[in-house]
Short mmCIF file of C-alpha atoms in Angstrom, two decimals:
data_model
loop_
_atom_site.label_atom_id
_atom_site.label_comp_id
_atom_site.label_asym_id
_atom_site.label_seq_id
_atom_site.Cartn_x
_atom_site.Cartn_y
_atom_site.Cartn_z
CA MET A 1 17.25 -15.57 -18.78
CA SER A 2 14.52 -13.09 -19.75
CA ALA A 3 13.74 -10.17 -17.48
CA LYS A 4 10.84 -10.72 -15.16
CA THR A 5 7.79 -8.59 -15.88
CA VAL A 6 4.52 -8.12 -14.13
CA ALA A 7 2.87 -10.52 -16.54
CA GLU A 8 4.37 -13.80 -15.32
CA PRO A 9 3.00 -17.34 -15.11
CA ARG A 10 0.61 -17.92 -12.24
CA SER A 11 1.63 -20.39 -9.53
CA SER A 12 -0.66 -22.48 -7.32
CA ALA A 13 -2.59 -20.49 -4.74
CA TRP A 14 -0.98 -22.59 -1.99
CA ALA A 15 2.56 -22.78 -3.42
CA PRO A 16 4.17 -20.28 -0.96
CA LEU A 17 3.09 -22.45 1.98
CA ARG A 18 5.54 -25.11 0.82
CA THR A 19 8.31 -22.78 2.05
CA ALA A 20 8.65 -23.62 5.75
CA VAL A 21 9.67 -20.13 6.91
CA TYR A 22 6.82 -18.44 5.07
CA ARG A 23 4.35 -21.10 6.31
CA ASN A 24 5.35 -20.63 9.96
CA LEU A 25 5.13 -16.84 9.77
CA TRP A 26 1.85 -16.99 7.83
CA LEU A 27 0.27 -19.20 10.49
CA ALA A 28 1.55 -16.94 13.28
CA LEU A 29 0.21 -13.88 11.43
CA LEU A 30 -3.12 -15.67 11.05
CA ALA A 31 -3.25 -16.01 14.84
CA ALA A 32 -2.48 -12.28 15.19
CA ASN A 33 -5.18 -11.40 12.64
CA ILE A 34 -7.73 -13.48 14.55
CA GLY A 35 -6.72 -11.65 17.73
CA THR A 36 -7.12 -8.29 16.00
CA TRP A 37 -10.69 -9.09 14.92
CA MET A 38 -11.53 -10.36 18.39
CA GLN A 39 -10.19 -7.09 19.86
CA THR A 40 -12.27 -5.03 17.39
CA VAL A 41 -15.47 -6.90 18.23
CA GLY A 42 -14.77 -6.60 21.97
CA ALA A 43 -14.12 -2.86 21.73
CA GLN A 44 -17.26 -2.24 19.68
CA TRP A 45 -19.42 -4.32 22.02
CA LEU A 46 -18.22 -2.37 25.07
CA LEU A 47 -19.71 0.76 23.46
CA ILE A 48 -22.99 -0.62 22.16
CA ASP A 49 -25.09 0.62 25.13
CA HIS A 50 -23.53 4.08 25.50
CA PRO A 51 -25.27 7.27 24.32
CA ASN A 52 -24.40 8.14 20.70
CA ALA A 53 -23.48 4.50 20.17
CA SER A 54 -23.60 4.83 16.36
CA THR A 55 -20.78 7.36 16.37
CA LEU A 56 -18.77 5.64 19.13
CA VAL A 57 -18.94 2.21 17.48
CA ALA A 58 -17.86 3.70 14.14
CA LEU A 59 -15.01 5.53 15.92
CA VAL A 60 -13.52 2.17 16.94
CA GLN A 61 -12.79 1.51 13.28
CA THR A 62 -11.55 5.07 12.84
CA ALA A 63 -9.23 4.79 15.87
CA SER A 64 -7.85 1.51 14.50
CA LEU A 65 -7.21 2.83 11.01
CA LEU A 66 -6.31 6.49 11.54
CA PRO A 67 -2.73 5.62 12.65
CA VAL A 68 -2.22 3.88 9.31
CA LEU A 69 -3.30 7.08 7.59
CA LEU A 70 -0.90 9.16 9.69
CA LEU A 71 2.08 6.83 10.07
CA ALA A 72 2.13 4.46 7.11
CA LEU A 73 4.61 6.47 5.02
CA PRO A 74 7.05 6.98 7.92
CA ALA A 75 6.63 3.28 8.71
CA GLY A 76 7.45 2.43 5.10
CA ALA A 77 10.57 4.59 5.25
CA LEU A 78 11.64 2.80 8.45
CA ALA A 79 11.03 -0.59 6.81
CA ASP A 80 13.12 0.38 3.77
CA THR A 81 15.90 1.79 5.97
CA PHE A 82 16.33 -0.54 8.98
CA ASP A 83 16.35 -4.28 9.67
CA ARG A 84 12.76 -5.33 9.03
CA ARG A 85 12.85 -8.40 11.26
CA HIS A 86 14.05 -6.45 14.30
CA LEU A 87 11.48 -3.74 13.60
CA LEU A 88 8.66 -6.29 13.40
CA ILE A 89 9.69 -8.02 16.64
CA SER A 90 9.80 -4.72 18.55
CA VAL A 91 6.39 -3.67 17.27
CA GLN A 92 4.75 -7.00 18.17
CA LEU A 93 6.04 -6.72 21.75
CA PHE A 94 4.53 -3.23 21.93
CA LEU A 95 1.18 -4.64 20.73
CA VAL A 96 1.32 -7.35 23.40
CA ALA A 97 1.77 -4.61 26.03
CA VAL A 98 -1.24 -2.64 24.69
CA ALA A 99 -3.40 -5.78 24.67
CA VAL A 100 -2.41 -6.56 28.28
CA ALA A 101 -3.37 -3.01 29.31
CA LEU A 102 -6.76 -3.40 27.59
CA THR A 103 -7.30 -6.69 29.43
CA LEU A 104 -6.44 -5.44 32.90
CA LEU A 105 -8.38 -2.16 32.63
CA THR A 106 -11.47 -3.88 31.26
CA ALA A 107 -11.36 -6.64 33.90
CA THR A 108 -11.21 -4.02 36.68
CA GLY A 109 -14.03 -1.90 35.23
CA ARG A 110 -11.82 1.08 34.42
CA MET A 111 -12.47 1.40 30.70
CA PRO A 112 -14.44 4.56 29.77
CA PRO A 113 -15.04 5.15 26.04
CA ALA A 114 -12.28 7.78 25.74
CA LEU A 115 -9.63 5.44 27.19
CA LEU A 116 -10.86 2.55 25.08
CA LEU A 117 -10.54 4.62 21.90
CA THR A 118 -7.09 5.85 23.00
CA LEU A 119 -5.78 2.32 23.51
CA THR A 120 -7.43 1.25 20.26
CA PHE A 121 -5.52 4.09 18.58
CA ALA A 122 -2.26 2.84 20.20
CA PHE A 123 -3.01 -0.62 18.86
CA GLY A 124 -3.52 0.95 15.43
CA VAL A 125 -0.08 2.59 15.71
CA GLY A 126 1.48 -0.85 16.07
CA GLN A 127 -0.50 -2.13 13.10
CA ALA A 128 0.61 0.85 11.03
CA LEU A 129 4.27 0.04 11.74
CA THR A 130 3.73 -3.65 10.98
CA LEU A 131 1.94 -3.50 7.63
CA PRO A 132 4.61 -2.06 5.28
CA ALA A 133 7.44 -3.96 6.95
CA TRP A 134 5.61 -7.29 6.60
CA ALA A 135 4.60 -6.56 3.00
CA ALA A 136 8.22 -5.77 2.11
CA VAL A 137 9.48 -8.94 3.85
CA ILE A 138 7.34 -11.28 1.73
CA PRO A 139 9.60 -11.08 -1.37
CA GLU A 140 12.46 -12.23 0.91
CA LEU A 141 10.48 -15.35 1.91
CA VAL A 142 9.13 -16.69 -1.40
CA PRO A 143 10.42 -16.92 -4.98
CA PRO A 144 9.42 -14.05 -7.30
CA ALA A 145 7.04 -16.28 -9.29
CA GLN A 146 4.99 -16.87 -6.11
CA LEU A 147 4.53 -13.23 -5.09
CA ARG A 148 1.00 -12.98 -6.46
CA SER A 149 0.00 -16.20 -4.67
CA ALA A 150 1.60 -14.93 -1.46
CA SER A 151 -0.40 -11.70 -1.76
CA ALA A 152 -3.60 -13.70 -2.21
CA LEU A 153 -2.70 -15.82 0.83
CA GLY A 154 -2.32 -12.60 2.82
CA SER A 155 -5.89 -11.69 1.91
CA ILE A 156 -7.06 -15.20 2.77
CA SER A 157 -5.36 -14.91 6.18
CA VAL A 158 -7.12 -11.64 6.93
CA ASN A 159 -10.47 -13.01 5.88
CA VAL A 160 -10.14 -16.38 7.59
CA ALA A 161 -9.47 -14.30 10.69
CA ARG A 162 -12.52 -12.20 9.91
CA ALA A 163 -14.59 -15.39 9.76
CA ILE A 164 -13.15 -16.95 12.93
CA GLY A 165 -12.26 -14.01 15.18
CA PRO A 166 -15.68 -12.34 15.48
CA ALA A 167 -17.44 -15.67 16.02
CA VAL A 168 -15.03 -16.69 18.79
CA ALA A 169 -15.25 -13.20 20.31
CA GLY A 170 -19.04 -13.31 20.26
CA VAL A 171 -19.15 -16.63 22.12
CA LEU A 172 -16.59 -15.45 24.69
CA ILE A 173 -18.33 -12.12 25.27
CA SER A 174 -21.70 -13.81 25.82
CA ARG A 175 -20.21 -16.27 28.33
CA THR A 176 -17.25 -14.56 30.04
CA GLY A 177 -17.27 -10.88 29.04
CA VAL A 178 -14.88 -8.74 26.99
CA ALA A 179 -11.69 -8.97 29.11
CA PRO A 180 -10.82 -12.58 28.05
CA VAL A 181 -11.16 -11.48 24.40
CA PHE A 182 -8.47 -8.84 24.92
CA ALA A 183 -6.31 -11.40 26.78
CA LEU A 184 -6.41 -13.83 23.85
CA ASN A 185 -5.39 -10.97 21.56
CA ALA A 186 -2.27 -10.47 23.69
CA VAL A 187 -1.46 -14.19 23.37
CA ALA A 188 -1.98 -14.07 19.58
CA PHE A 189 0.53 -11.25 19.09
CA GLY A 190 2.93 -13.01 21.42
CA ILE A 191 2.80 -16.00 19.04
CA PHE A 192 3.65 -13.76 16.06
CA ALA A 193 6.55 -12.17 17.98
CA TYR A 194 7.86 -15.65 18.87
CA ALA A 195 7.69 -16.78 15.22
CA LEU A 196 9.65 -13.70 14.16
CA VAL A 197 12.29 -14.37 16.82
CA ARG A 198 12.69 -17.94 15.53
CA TRP A 199 13.05 -16.78 11.93
CA ARG A 200 16.71 -16.54 10.98
CA PRO A 201 17.16 -15.02 7.50
CA GLY A 202 19.65 -17.07 5.50
CA THR A 203 21.44 -14.00 4.14
CA ALA A 204 21.61 -10.44 5.33
CA ARG A 205 19.39 -8.01 3.50
CA ALA A 206 21.36 -6.30 0.75
CA VAL A 207 21.32 -2.62 1.63
CA GLU A 208 24.06 -0.16 0.81
CA VAL A 209 24.37 2.77 3.20
CA PRO A 210 20.87 3.30 4.72
CA GLU A 211 19.02 6.34 3.47
CA ARG A 212 18.45 9.18 5.86
CA PHE A 213 14.93 9.06 7.23
CA THR A 214 13.67 12.39 5.85
CA ALA A 215 15.32 11.76 2.48
CA ALA A 216 13.70 8.32 2.34
CA LEU A 217 10.28 9.85 3.10
CA ARG A 218 10.66 12.40 0.32
CA ALA A 219 11.92 9.80 -2.14
CA GLY A 220 8.89 7.57 -1.48
CA GLY A 221 6.44 10.43 -1.92
CA ARG A 222 8.27 11.57 -5.06
CA TYR A 223 8.04 8.11 -6.62
CA VAL A 224 4.29 7.84 -6.05
CA ARG A 225 3.66 11.41 -7.22
CA HIS A 226 5.41 10.78 -10.54
CA SER A 227 4.07 7.28 -11.22
CA PRO A 228 0.74 7.45 -13.10
CA ILE A 229 0.22 3.69 -12.74
CA VAL A 230 0.55 3.79 -8.95
CA ARG A 231 -1.79 6.79 -8.76
CA ARG A 232 -4.39 4.98 -10.86
CA LEU A 233 -4.26 1.91 -8.60
CA LEU A 234 -4.61 4.10 -5.51
CA ARG A 235 -7.57 5.92 -7.00
CA ARG A 236 -9.39 2.69 -7.79
CA ALA A 237 -8.86 1.38 -4.26
CA LEU A 238 -10.19 4.60 -2.72
CA VAL A 239 -13.28 4.74 -4.94
CA PHE A 240 -14.21 1.23 -3.76
CA VAL A 241 -13.21 1.44 -0.09
CA VAL A 242 -15.11 4.59 0.94
CA PRO A 243 -18.63 3.30 0.22
CA ALA A 244 -17.69 -0.30 1.14
CA SER A 245 -16.58 0.82 4.62
CA ALA A 246 -20.24 1.38 5.57
CA ILE A 247 -20.87 -2.33 5.83
CA TRP A 248 -18.06 -2.82 8.38
CA ALA A 249 -18.60 0.37 10.36
CA LEU A 250 -22.34 -0.04 11.00
CA LEU A 251 -22.80 -3.81 11.09
CA PRO A 252 -22.89 -3.96 14.95
CA LEU A 253 -25.90 -1.64 14.86
CA VAL A 254 -27.59 -3.70 12.16
CA ALA A 255 -27.13 -6.77 14.35
CA SER A 256 -28.47 -5.21 17.55
CA ARG A 257 -31.12 -2.76 16.30
CA ARG A 258 -32.50 -4.20 13.07
CA LEU A 259 -32.02 -7.93 13.59
CA GLY A 260 -32.24 -8.07 17.42
CA LEU A 261 -29.04 -10.11 17.71
CA GLY A 262 -26.54 -10.30 20.54
CA SER A 263 -22.77 -10.45 20.33
CA GLY A 264 -22.88 -14.04 19.05
CA GLY A 265 -25.19 -13.06 16.18
CA TYR A 266 -22.95 -10.11 15.30
CA GLY A 267 -20.02 -12.53 15.15
CA VAL A 268 -21.98 -14.73 12.75
CA LEU A 269 -22.64 -11.75 10.44
CA LEU A 270 -18.95 -10.88 10.38
CA ALA A 271 -18.12 -14.54 9.81
CA ALA A 272 -20.37 -14.52 6.71
CA LEU A 273 -18.39 -11.60 5.31
CA GLY A 274 -15.18 -13.44 6.14
CA VAL A 275 -16.32 -16.68 4.49
CA GLY A 276 -17.27 -14.80 1.34
CA ALA A 277 -13.88 -13.10 1.32
CA VAL A 278 -12.03 -16.41 1.74
CA VAL A 279 -13.99 -17.88 -1.17
CA GLY A 280 -13.10 -14.79 -3.20
CA GLY A 281 -9.41 -15.23 -2.40
CA LEU A 282 -9.50 -18.86 -3.49
CA LEU A 283 -11.39 -18.00 -6.70
CA LEU A 284 -9.29 -14.96 -7.58
CA ALA A 285 -7.07 -16.77 -10.11
CA TRP A 286 -10.12 -18.47 -11.65
CA ILE A 287 -11.91 -15.12 -11.96
CA ARG A 288 -8.85 -13.46 -13.52
CA ASP A 289 -8.76 -16.20 -16.17
CA ARG A 290 -12.34 -15.48 -17.21
CA LEU A 291 -12.85 -11.76 -16.71
CA SER A 292 -10.67 -8.78 -17.45
CA ALA A 293 -9.62 -6.69 -14.47
CA ASN A 294 -12.12 -3.98 -15.33
CA GLN A 295 -14.94 -6.45 -15.95
CA PHE A 296 -14.62 -7.93 -12.48
CA LEU A 297 -14.44 -4.40 -11.02
CA LEU A 298 -17.85 -3.84 -12.57
CA VAL A 299 -19.26 -7.15 -11.31
CA ALA A 300 -17.80 -6.68 -7.82
CA GLY A 301 -19.20 -3.16 -7.53
CA VAL A 302 -22.69 -4.29 -8.51
CA LEU A 303 -22.54 -7.21 -6.05
CA PHE A 304 -21.45 -4.98 -3.19
CA SER A 305 -24.12 -2.38 -3.99
CA ALA A 306 -26.79 -5.08 -3.95
CA ALA A 307 -25.51 -6.33 -0.58
CA LEU A 308 -25.69 -2.82 0.90
CA ILE A 309 -29.28 -2.46 -0.31
CA VAL A 310 -30.30 -5.81 1.21
CA VAL A 311 -28.67 -4.99 4.57
CA ALA A 312 -30.47 -1.62 4.54
CA THR A 313 -33.95 -2.90 3.74
CA VAL A 314 -34.26 -6.49 4.97
CA ARG A 315 -34.81 -7.58 8.58
CA SER A 316 -34.36 -11.31 8.00
CA MET A 317 -31.07 -12.70 9.32
CA PRO A 318 -30.81 -15.53 6.72
CA LEU A 319 -31.27 -13.07 3.85
CA VAL A 320 -28.73 -10.66 5.33
CA LEU A 321 -26.26 -13.54 5.71
CA LEU A 322 -26.78 -14.50 2.07
CA ALA A 323 -26.15 -10.90 1.01
CA LEU A 324 -22.96 -10.63 3.09
CA LEU A 325 -21.35 -13.64 1.38
CA PRO A 326 -21.03 -11.98 -2.09
CA ALA A 327 -20.10 -8.70 -0.38
CA GLY A 328 -17.10 -10.42 1.20
CA LEU A 329 -16.22 -12.01 -2.14
CA ALA A 330 -16.42 -8.64 -3.92
CA TRP A 331 -14.30 -6.99 -1.20
CA VAL A 332 -11.40 -9.40 -1.56
CA THR A 333 -11.45 -9.72 -5.35
CA VAL A 334 -11.08 -5.96 -5.75
CA LEU A 335 -8.60 -5.19 -2.98
CA ALA A 336 -6.45 -8.33 -3.23
CA ASN A 337 -6.02 -7.68 -6.94
CA VAL A 338 -5.09 -4.02 -6.44
CA ASN A 339 -2.68 -4.94 -3.64
CA ALA A 340 -1.03 -7.64 -5.75
CA GLU A 341 -0.63 -5.27 -8.68
CA MET A 342 1.00 -2.72 -6.38
CA GLN A 343 3.38 -5.26 -4.88
CA LEU A 344 4.42 -6.64 -8.26
CA PHE A 345 4.75 -3.24 -9.93
CA LEU A 346 6.76 -1.38 -7.29
CA PRO A 347 10.58 -1.65 -7.56
CA GLY A 348 12.29 -3.24 -4.58
CA TRP A 349 14.03 -0.06 -3.40
CA VAL A 350 10.73 1.72 -2.76
CA ARG A 351 8.36 -1.22 -2.26
CA ALA A 352 7.67 -0.69 1.46
CA ARG A 353 7.07 3.03 0.97
CA GLY A 354 4.79 2.49 -2.02
CA LEU A 355 2.79 -0.16 -0.17
CA ALA A 356 2.64 2.21 2.81
CA VAL A 357 1.00 4.84 0.61
CA TYR A 358 -1.48 2.18 -0.50
CA GLN A 359 -2.21 1.48 3.17
CA VAL A 360 -2.79 5.22 3.69
CA PHE A 361 -5.44 5.24 0.98
CA PHE A 362 -6.94 1.94 2.12
CA ALA A 363 -7.09 2.79 5.83
CA GLY A 364 -7.84 6.46 5.25
CA GLY A 365 -10.79 5.59 3.04
CA GLN A 366 -12.15 3.27 5.73
CA ALA A 367 -11.48 5.70 8.58
CA VAL A 368 -13.09 8.68 6.87
CA GLY A 369 -15.90 6.53 5.54
CA ALA A 370 -16.62 5.09 9.00
CA VAL A 371 -17.02 8.58 10.48
CA VAL A 372 -19.22 9.77 7.62
CA TRP A 373 -21.49 6.71 7.70
CA GLY A 374 -21.69 6.79 11.50
CA LEU A 375 -22.73 10.44 11.56
CA LEU A 376 -25.19 9.90 8.73
CA ALA A 377 -26.72 6.94 10.61
CA ASP A 378 -27.14 9.10 13.72
CA LEU A 379 -28.76 11.91 11.70
CA ALA A 380 -30.87 10.02 9.16
CA GLY A 381 -30.91 6.39 10.28
CA LEU A 382 -29.17 3.17 9.31
CA GLU A 383 -31.28 2.61 6.21
CA ALA A 384 -30.42 6.02 4.75
CA ALA A 385 -26.71 5.53 5.46
CA TYR A 386 -26.58 2.14 3.72
CA LEU A 387 -28.63 3.27 0.72
CA THR A 388 -26.41 6.32 0.28
CA ALA A 389 -23.33 4.06 0.39
CA ALA A 390 -24.93 1.76 -2.21
CA ALA A 391 -25.57 4.69 -4.55
CA LEU A 392 -22.00 5.93 -4.12
CA MET A 393 -20.66 2.43 -4.82
CA LEU A 394 -22.64 2.27 -8.09
CA VAL A 395 -21.29 5.66 -9.16
CA GLY A 396 -17.74 4.53 -8.35
CA THR A 397 -18.29 1.31 -10.30
CA VAL A 398 -19.27 3.28 -13.39
CA THR A 399 -16.03 5.26 -13.13
CA SER A 400 -14.09 2.02 -13.72
CA GLN A 401 -14.79 2.72 -17.37
CA ILE A 402 -13.22 6.18 -16.99
CA TRP A 403 -10.33 5.22 -14.69
CA PRO A 404 -9.74 1.54 -15.58
CA LEU A 405 -7.06 -0.54 -13.95
CA PRO A 406 -3.83 -0.23 -15.99
CA ASP A 407 -2.62 -3.11 -18.14
CA LEU A 408 0.74 -4.06 -16.59
CA ARG A 409 1.63 -6.90 -18.92
CA GLY A 410 5.12 -6.44 -20.29
CA VAL A 411 6.16 -3.78 -17.75
CA ASN A 412 9.73 -4.59 -16.68
CA LYS A 413 10.42 -3.49 -13.09
CA GLU A 414 13.63 -5.46 -12.57
CA PRO A 415 16.62 -3.35 -11.38
CA ALA A 416 18.80 -2.17 -14.27
CA SER A 417 22.12 -0.48 -13.43
CA TYR A 418 22.98 0.58 -16.97
CA TRP A 419 24.42 4.07 -16.47
CA PRO A 420 28.19 4.23 -17.06
CA GLN A 421 30.59 4.34 -14.14
CA LEU A 422 31.27 7.82 -12.83
CA HIS A 423 34.71 9.40 -13.35
CA LEU A 424 35.04 12.64 -11.42
CA ALA A 425 38.01 14.88 -10.69
CA HIS A 426 37.16 14.71 -6.98
CA GLU A 427 34.86 12.54 -4.86
CA PRO A 428 32.06 14.63 -3.30
CA ASP A 429 30.66 14.10 0.17
CA PRO A 430 27.44 12.03 -0.22
CA ARG A 431 25.53 14.70 1.73
CA VAL A 432 26.47 17.54 -0.59
CA GLY A 433 23.64 18.98 -2.63
CA PRO A 434 21.69 19.85 -4.53
CA VAL A 435 23.36 18.34 -7.59
CA LEU A 436 22.57 19.61 -11.09
CA VAL A 437 22.92 17.02 -13.86
CA THR A 438 23.01 18.12 -17.51
CA VAL A 439 22.79 15.85 -20.55
CA GLU A 440 23.42 17.32 -24.02
CA TYR A 441 21.89 15.61 -27.06
CA THR A 442 22.31 16.20 -30.78
CA VAL A 443 19.05 15.59 -32.68
CA ALA A 444 18.41 16.01 -36.40
CA PRO A 445 15.58 18.52 -37.08
CA GLU A 446 13.36 15.90 -38.76
CA ARG A 447 13.44 13.77 -35.57
CA THR A 448 12.77 16.61 -33.14
CA GLN A 449 9.09 15.88 -32.46
CA GLN A 450 9.72 12.17 -31.92
CA PHE A 451 12.56 13.03 -29.55
CA LEU A 452 10.40 15.40 -27.51
CA THR A 453 7.72 12.71 -27.16
CA ALA A 454 10.29 10.11 -26.10
CA MET A 455 11.75 12.46 -23.50
CA ASP A 456 8.43 12.62 -21.67
CA LEU A 457 9.06 9.05 -20.50
CA VAL A 458 12.65 9.91 -19.59
CA ARG A 459 11.39 12.84 -17.51
CA ALA A 460 9.04 10.53 -15.59
CA ALA A 461 11.90 8.10 -14.88
CA ARG A 462 14.19 10.87 -13.61
CA GLN A 463 11.49 12.24 -11.30
CA ARG A 464 10.46 8.84 -9.95
CA THR A 465 14.03 7.96 -9.03
CA GLY A 466 15.21 11.22 -7.44
CA ALA A 467 14.93 14.38 -9.51
CA MET A 468 13.22 17.29 -7.75
CA ARG A 469 13.07 19.39 -10.92
CA TRP A 470 13.47 18.54 -14.58
CA GLY A 471 13.64 20.55 -17.77
CA LEU A 472 14.53 20.18 -21.44
CA PHE A 473 16.04 23.20 -23.22
CA ARG A 474 17.56 24.02 -26.60
CA PRO A 475 20.25 26.66 -27.23
CA GLY A 476 19.08 29.56 -29.38
CA GLU A 477 22.32 29.43 -31.34
CA GLU A 478 22.03 25.76 -32.45
CA SER A 479 19.08 24.08 -34.17
CA ASP A 480 20.08 20.48 -33.44
CA ARG A 481 21.13 20.72 -29.80
CA PHE A 482 19.03 19.86 -26.72
CA VAL A 483 20.06 20.08 -23.07
CA GLU A 484 18.30 18.00 -20.42
CA VAL A 485 18.66 19.45 -16.91
CA TYR A 486 17.53 17.87 -13.66
CA LEU A 487 18.14 18.70 -10.02
CA VAL A 488 18.76 15.96 -7.42
CA PRO A 489 18.62 16.69 -3.66
CA SER A 490 22.07 15.30 -2.88
CA TRP A 491 25.01 13.42 -4.31
CA ASP A 492 23.89 10.35 -2.33
CA GLU A 493 20.51 10.49 -4.07
CA HIS A 494 22.20 10.58 -7.47
CA LEU A 495 24.46 7.65 -6.57
CA ARG A 496 21.32 5.67 -5.74
CA GLN A 497 20.05 6.41 -9.24
CA HIS A 498 23.25 4.86 -10.56
CA GLY A 499 23.16 1.97 -8.11
CA GLY A 500 19.76 0.29 -8.37
CA ARG A 501 16.78 2.64 -8.51
CA LEU A 502 16.48 2.42 -12.29
CA THR A 503 14.48 -0.43 -13.84
CA GLY A 504 14.22 -2.20 -17.16
CA GLU A 505 11.27 0.07 -18.02
CA ASP A 506 13.42 3.15 -17.39
CA ARG A 507 16.19 1.72 -19.54
CA GLN A 508 13.80 1.10 -22.43
CA ALA A 509 12.51 4.68 -22.22
CA GLU A 510 16.04 6.10 -22.25
CA GLU A 511 17.14 3.87 -25.12
CA ARG A 512 14.14 4.93 -27.23
CA ALA A 513 15.11 8.56 -26.76
CA ARG A 514 18.80 7.97 -27.49
CA GLU A 515 18.00 6.08 -30.68
CA LEU A 516 16.75 9.40 -32.03
CA THR A 517 20.01 11.24 -31.28
CA ASP A 518 23.35 11.49 -33.11
CA GLY A 519 26.54 10.67 -31.26
CA ARG A 520 27.01 10.05 -27.56
CA PRO A 521 25.20 12.36 -25.12
CA GLN A 522 27.49 14.52 -22.99
CA VAL A 523 26.78 14.23 -19.25
CA ARG A 524 27.99 16.70 -16.61
CA HIS A 525 27.48 16.77 -12.86
CA LEU A 526 27.45 20.25 -11.35
CA LEU A 527 28.18 20.24 -7.63
CA PRO A 528 27.92 23.13 -5.15
CA ALA A 529 31.07 25.23 -5.40
CA ALA A 530 30.99 26.42 -1.78
CA ALA A 531 29.62 25.45 1.61
CA GLY A 532 26.74 27.94 1.35
CA PRO A 533 23.51 27.52 -0.62
CA ALA A 534 24.12 26.31 -4.17
CA LEU A 535 20.94 28.00 -5.41
CA THR A 536 19.52 31.32 -4.33
CA ASP A 537 16.34 33.19 -5.09
CA ASP A 538 16.59 36.73 -6.49
CA ARG A 539 14.16 37.85 -3.81
CA GLU A 540 16.76 37.10 -1.13
CA ALA A 541 18.88 40.00 -2.41
CA LEU A 542 16.08 42.56 -2.17
#
């Protein structure tokens, strides 16, 4: 059987829903997403008549997303380290408790803006803990060939909720007030918690000894730092999200001040964005068949810029609704594609942490953008804020020609445990470290330059999978000898390199380098000789 690569046959957009477990959890998550959007609309509407409403309304989005910025990477480390199902159940029960508190305090008239934003922040903490764990669970629920479809269905769920939640919230607020909106949110997350309790994984998740929390955090950050492809995907998401966040952050003010709408009308505007996004999710495969990734980045950026300009300059609700439809489509085609590429590219051992970093960029871009656009609207007006965002979106769209999405066809990210079995004179404690690994190569002089070029890819693989430092040296006494040296934080970290962190891509890079050498490379593992520090700085002796 050939190794799976990122470029695999596409499955039907609805194929994952044929798996009963995934279908039940997807429907329950849809209910939770609807509740989340209802809660957001309710919180924003409570603030619409306060002084400095532009800033306060924008801060609702910031309070919701800032926890993702702060906690996503720790949440990813937790999801890669502990039982994801138990983690998800605990977090959903916490979210139910927060939603109940919002309901009771609002119903009794004890909800000042500061408390509302604090509880919104607490709700965001729960969301931050949920996102990477859920994203990492999906490959356990559907076959590998359906991962891209499952990612698209995730976007469809969010955007169906965006279409339904605000509309339902608007009707409820106009008839019964905000408290029932918060109560339904509590029920929605209770449904998701119940679905998770009913889910019984068929087999236990295959995890060796769990990584220590701080080591797992560092390993996740190290992987992203030394993966140019991941950094490029993150950069593209950020360049799009920051200007696009203006449309979400300031839409309540457009509804009330420019269009003279109430909460129901605001819900209709959000529903238009949601409908456009759902259509985009359904058309994503069709679009990918007809446009290259970078071509649809260009088209999506132009569409979103045009929508921002229309919202800024037009006071007709039908025209604004028409503009919001392609904006929603552009939003989902860009971000669903970037998210799917991340999920398919990241190796399983670091998937939750890598997706958590993506969530940091996604939520951080929205949180920072919401504050900036809110302050700009207070200082210069809504029209100036939206036009500035449109200009920034156009500039970012042009940069897609400078920082295009990477071509991931043929990239093999399947686990590849190809290093030989270790034979040591004594078995070290897994916690001992740092560990210095040396690899000696013999290279003919005429192949030296090719070898040096090939070792650049080997260096990247070592650093992604655990090496803190890496170097390639040659003895002054021998013209054909090279010594690769890399430092790993602990023996446990090095064992994880042997036991599943390496991929088919890493193997290919190492084989290309070794094809240029003579004989078998000599590998040595240098362990600390004493209990004290294995490495010291000369300055410590001064």
